[in-house]
mmCIF file of C-alpha atoms in Angstrom:
data_model
loop_
_atom_site.group_PDB
_atom_site.id
_atom_site.type_symbol
_atom_site.label_atom_id
_atom_site.label_comp_id
_atom_site.label_asym_id
_atom_site.label_seq_id
_atom_site.Cartn_x
_atom_site.Cartn_y
_atom_site.Cartn_z
ATOM 1 C CA UNK Y 11 0.020 -0.001 0.046
ATOM 2 C CA UNK Y 12 1.215 3.649 -0.697
ATOM 3 C CA UNK Y 13 0.052 6.933 -0.400
ATOM 4 C CA UNK Y 14 0.032 10.187 -2.002
ATOM 5 C CA UNK Y 15 -1.491 13.946 -1.388
ATOM 6 C CA UNK Y 16 -3.404 15.748 -3.493
ATOM 7 C CA UNK Y 17 -5.125 19.880 -3.339
ATOM 8 C CA UNK Y 18 -2.147 21.168 -1.346
ATOM 9 C CA UNK Y 19 -1.327 23.626 -4.394
ATOM 10 C CA UNK Y 20 -3.348 26.516 -3.362
ATOM 11 C CA UNK Y 21 -3.852 25.872 0.765
ATOM 12 C CA UNK Y 22 -2.345 23.112 2.862
ATOM 13 C CA UNK Y 23 -5.187 22.623 4.875
ATOM 14 C CA UNK Y 24 -7.338 21.385 1.302
ATOM 15 C CA UNK Y 25 -4.391 18.620 0.980
ATOM 16 C CA UNK Y 26 -6.402 15.014 0.913
ATOM 17 C CA UNK Y 27 -4.174 12.031 1.505
ATOM 18 C CA UNK Y 28 -5.193 9.464 -1.240
ATOM 19 C CA UNK Y 29 -4.115 5.307 -0.855
ATOM 20 C CA UNK Y 30 -3.378 3.067 -3.425
ATOM 21 C CA UNK Y 31 -2.810 -0.777 -3.982
ATOM 22 C CA UNK Y 32 0.903 -1.460 -4.880
ATOM 23 C CA UNK Y 33 1.479 -4.739 -7.149
ATOM 24 C CA UNK Y 34 4.981 -6.244 -8.518
ATOM 25 C CA UNK Y 35 4.784 -7.524 -12.210
ATOM 26 C CA UNK Y 36 8.400 -8.949 -13.417
ATOM 27 C CA UNK Y 37 9.856 -6.989 -10.583
ATOM 28 C CA UNK Y 38 8.555 -3.898 -10.580
ATOM 29 C CA UNK Y 39 6.241 -1.723 -8.619
ATOM 30 C CA UNK Y 40 3.232 -0.699 -9.976
ATOM 31 C CA UNK Y 41 0.274 1.400 -8.550
ATOM 32 C CA UNK Y 42 -3.036 0.043 -9.416
ATOM 33 C CA UNK Y 43 -5.484 3.229 -10.449
ATOM 34 C CA UNK Y 44 -8.752 1.635 -11.986
ATOM 35 C CA UNK Y 45 -9.877 -1.985 -11.874
ATOM 36 C CA UNK Y 46 -12.253 -2.986 -14.916
ATOM 37 C CA UNK Y 47 -13.289 -6.770 -14.331
ATOM 38 C CA UNK Y 48 -12.885 -9.545 -13.031
ATOM 39 C CA UNK Y 49 -12.745 -13.146 -15.163
ATOM 40 C CA UNK Y 50 -15.377 -15.694 -14.562
ATOM 41 C CA UNK Y 51 -12.829 -17.784 -12.848
ATOM 42 C CA UNK Y 52 -12.715 -15.117 -10.339
ATOM 43 C CA UNK Y 53 -8.786 -16.072 -10.826
ATOM 44 C CA UNK Y 54 -7.559 -12.599 -12.699
ATOM 45 C CA UNK Y 55 -8.673 -8.636 -12.092
ATOM 46 C CA UNK Y 56 -8.145 -6.607 -15.204
ATOM 47 C CA UNK Y 57 -6.680 -3.155 -14.507
ATOM 48 C CA UNK Y 58 -5.057 0.070 -15.453
ATOM 49 C CA UNK Y 59 -1.330 0.308 -13.261
ATOM 50 C CA UNK Y 60 1.189 2.840 -13.148
ATOM 51 C CA UNK Y 61 4.883 2.755 -12.903
ATOM 52 C CA UNK Y 62 5.640 3.943 -9.323
ATOM 53 C CA UNK Y 63 9.238 4.698 -10.641
ATOM 54 C CA UNK Y 64 8.362 6.435 -13.963
ATOM 55 C CA UNK Y 65 6.793 9.631 -13.915
ATOM 56 C CA UNK Y 66 4.780 11.045 -17.223
ATOM 57 C CA UNK Y 67 4.258 7.220 -18.266
ATOM 58 C CA UNK Y 68 1.097 6.481 -19.326
ATOM 59 C CA UNK Y 69 -0.817 3.986 -17.168
ATOM 60 C CA UNK Y 70 -1.167 0.145 -18.543
ATOM 61 C CA UNK Y 71 -3.330 -2.598 -18.979
ATOM 62 C CA UNK Y 72 -2.274 -5.585 -16.694
ATOM 63 C CA UNK Y 73 -3.923 -9.046 -15.659
ATOM 64 C CA UNK Y 74 -3.748 -9.379 -11.749
ATOM 65 C CA UNK Y 75 -3.377 -13.350 -11.140
ATOM 66 C CA UNK Y 76 -4.873 -13.395 -7.789
ATOM 67 C CA UNK Y 77 -4.078 -17.140 -7.715
ATOM 68 C CA UNK Y 78 -0.730 -16.950 -8.909
ATOM 69 C CA UNK Y 79 0.637 -13.467 -8.305
ATOM 70 C CA UNK Y 80 3.886 -14.177 -10.366
ATOM 71 C CA UNK Y 81 1.960 -14.834 -13.409
ATOM 72 C CA UNK Y 82 0.805 -11.270 -13.469
ATOM 73 C CA UNK Y 83 1.668 -9.648 -16.681
ATOM 74 C CA UNK Y 84 1.625 -6.327 -18.461
ATOM 75 C CA UNK Y 85 -0.968 -6.318 -22.207
ATOM 76 C CA UNK Y 86 2.272 -5.903 -23.702
ATOM 77 C CA UNK Y 87 0.173 -4.647 -26.992
ATOM 78 C CA UNK Y 88 -1.123 -1.560 -25.253
ATOM 79 C CA UNK Y 89 1.356 0.115 -23.301
ATOM 80 C CA UNK Y 90 1.090 3.151 -25.122
ATOM 81 C CA UNK Y 91 -2.225 3.757 -25.490
ATOM 82 C CA UNK Y 92 -4.452 5.799 -23.121
ATOM 83 C CA UNK Y 93 -6.993 3.503 -21.833
ATOM 84 C CA UNK Y 94 -10.520 4.535 -20.642
ATOM 85 C CA UNK Y 95 -12.341 0.961 -20.030
ATOM 86 C CA UNK Y 96 -11.628 -2.719 -20.679
ATOM 87 C CA UNK Y 97 -13.465 -5.759 -19.898
ATOM 88 C CA UNK Y 98 -13.234 -9.237 -21.071
ATOM 89 C CA UNK Y 99 -14.969 -10.102 -24.416
ATOM 90 C CA UNK Y 100 -18.146 -11.721 -23.804
ATOM 91 C CA UNK Y 101 -16.907 -13.583 -20.949
ATOM 92 C CA UNK Y 102 -14.100 -15.252 -23.003
ATOM 93 C CA UNK Y 103 -10.684 -14.929 -21.088
ATOM 94 C CA UNK Y 104 -9.236 -14.967 -23.873
ATOM 95 C CA UNK Y 105 -9.728 -11.642 -25.460
ATOM 96 C CA UNK Y 106 -10.633 -8.172 -24.342
ATOM 97 C CA UNK Y 107 -12.762 -5.318 -25.117
ATOM 98 C CA UNK Y 108 -10.444 -2.241 -24.604
ATOM 99 C CA UNK Y 109 -11.244 1.504 -25.165
ATOM 100 C CA UNK Y 110 -8.499 3.471 -25.953
ATOM 101 C CA UNK Y 111 -6.773 6.131 -28.525
ATOM 102 C CA UNK Y 112 -7.558 4.392 -31.505
ATOM 103 C CA UNK Y 113 -11.280 3.286 -30.642
ATOM 104 C CA UNK Y 114 -12.634 0.525 -29.276
ATOM 105 C CA UNK Y 115 -10.694 -2.847 -29.610
ATOM 106 C CA UNK Y 116 -10.800 -6.515 -29.235
ATOM 107 C CA UNK Y 117 -7.274 -7.448 -28.141
ATOM 108 C CA UNK Y 118 -6.716 -11.345 -28.254
ATOM 109 C CA UNK Y 119 -4.573 -12.032 -25.137
ATOM 110 C CA UNK Y 120 -2.962 -15.413 -26.887
ATOM 111 C CA UNK Y 121 -1.802 -13.926 -30.078
ATOM 112 C CA UNK Y 122 -1.402 -10.002 -28.727
ATOM 113 C CA UNK Y 123 -3.417 -9.494 -32.046
ATOM 114 C CA UNK Y 124 -5.036 -6.208 -31.794
ATOM 115 C CA UNK Y 125 -8.637 -5.492 -34.288
ATOM 116 C CA UNK Y 126 -10.407 -2.248 -34.280
ATOM 117 C CA UNK Y 127 -14.084 -2.813 -33.811
ATOM 118 C CA UNK Y 128 -15.033 0.949 -33.843
ATOM 119 C CA UNK Y 129 -12.797 3.767 -34.386
ATOM 120 C CA UNK Y 130 -15.265 6.172 -33.656
ATOM 121 C CA UNK Y 131 -15.510 5.834 -29.907
ATOM 122 C CA UNK Y 132 -12.256 6.222 -28.503
ATOM 123 C CA UNK Y 133 -10.337 8.318 -25.402
ATOM 124 C CA UNK Y 134 -9.985 11.702 -27.464
ATOM 125 C CA UNK Y 135 -14.049 11.460 -28.008
ATOM 126 C CA UNK Y 136 -14.784 10.362 -24.734
ATOM 127 C CA UNK Y 137 -13.552 11.748 -21.002
ATOM 128 C CA UNK Y 138 -14.706 8.445 -19.146
ATOM 129 C CA UNK Y 139 -16.324 4.741 -21.061
ATOM 130 C CA UNK Y 140 -17.549 1.966 -18.961
ATOM 131 C CA UNK Y 141 -18.124 -1.023 -21.133
ATOM 132 C CA UNK Y 142 -21.139 -3.745 -19.732
ATOM 133 C CA UNK Y 143 -19.863 -6.789 -17.964
ATOM 134 C CA UNK Y 144 -21.531 -8.668 -21.062
ATOM 135 C CA UNK Y 145 -19.184 -6.476 -23.741
ATOM 136 C CA UNK Y 146 -22.150 -5.362 -25.217
ATOM 137 C CA UNK Y 147 -22.759 -1.801 -24.614
ATOM 138 C CA UNK Y 148 -20.616 1.168 -23.792
ATOM 139 C CA UNK Y 149 -21.518 4.017 -21.084
ATOM 140 C CA UNK Y 150 -19.490 6.908 -22.474
ATOM 141 C CA UNK Y 151 -19.329 10.594 -21.560
ATOM 142 C CA UNK Y 152 -18.458 12.998 -24.137
ATOM 143 C CA UNK Y 153 -15.437 15.289 -24.122
ATOM 144 C CA UNK Y 154 -17.941 18.320 -24.774
ATOM 145 C CA UNK Y 155 -18.654 20.801 -21.941
ATOM 146 C CA UNK Y 156 -22.320 19.437 -22.265
ATOM 147 C CA UNK Y 157 -20.995 16.249 -20.246
ATOM 148 C CA UNK Y 158 -23.927 13.946 -22.161
ATOM 149 C CA UNK Y 159 -23.803 10.300 -21.405
ATOM 150 C CA UNK Y 160 -24.044 8.097 -24.516
ATOM 151 C CA UNK Y 161 -25.124 4.719 -24.312
ATOM 152 C CA UNK Y 162 -23.822 2.649 -27.357
ATOM 153 C CA UNK Y 163 -23.574 -0.487 -28.959
ATOM 154 C CA UNK Y 164 -19.875 -2.172 -29.160
ATOM 155 C CA UNK Y 165 -20.256 -2.340 -32.961
ATOM 156 C CA UNK Y 166 -21.888 0.971 -33.458
ATOM 157 C CA UNK Y 167 -21.572 4.703 -32.455
ATOM 158 C CA UNK Y 168 -25.720 5.547 -32.237
ATOM 159 C CA UNK Y 169 -26.787 7.537 -29.539
ATOM 160 C CA UNK Y 170 -29.277 5.431 -27.754
ATOM 161 C CA UNK Y 171 -32.845 7.276 -26.962
#
C-alpha cells in the first residue's frame, strides 16, 4: 500500500491523502489506478496500473493473477495507449474489449493481435467510458462541455434514445 497527497498547491489545509494498492509485476512496483473486470473463474482482475518509478508514463493495462501473482502481466500490445475502459470479450478469458485512443479494440491475449471494432468511440471522443460486463454496451461521457452520456452498442456509435 502506498499514498500520495493532492490539493495542496493553493492551501495546505485542503490537502487530501490518497492511498493506493501496489502490486509487483516482473519485479517492478505498480500502483493500481482502476479496476475494470474480474474473470469468470475469479482468478484474474483486469486493472490499470502506473509504474511508481516512471513519472509521465501512461497507465498500462494489466492482468493480475490472484491465484498465482507471479503470472500477473502487463498487456504488452497496449502499453503506449490511453486506456479508458476494458472488460473481457463476451466473458471469454482469452480476449479483451478495450477503449483506447484507437477506438473500441478487441485484443487477443494469446496472439497479442488487436482488431479495431469501432474507431469513433475512443479516448479523444470520450472523457470516460464504461463497458457492460457482457461487452455488448458502452456508457460514454462525451468530452464536450455538455457532459452528455451516450449508451452505445459496441458495434455502432449511435446515441440511444
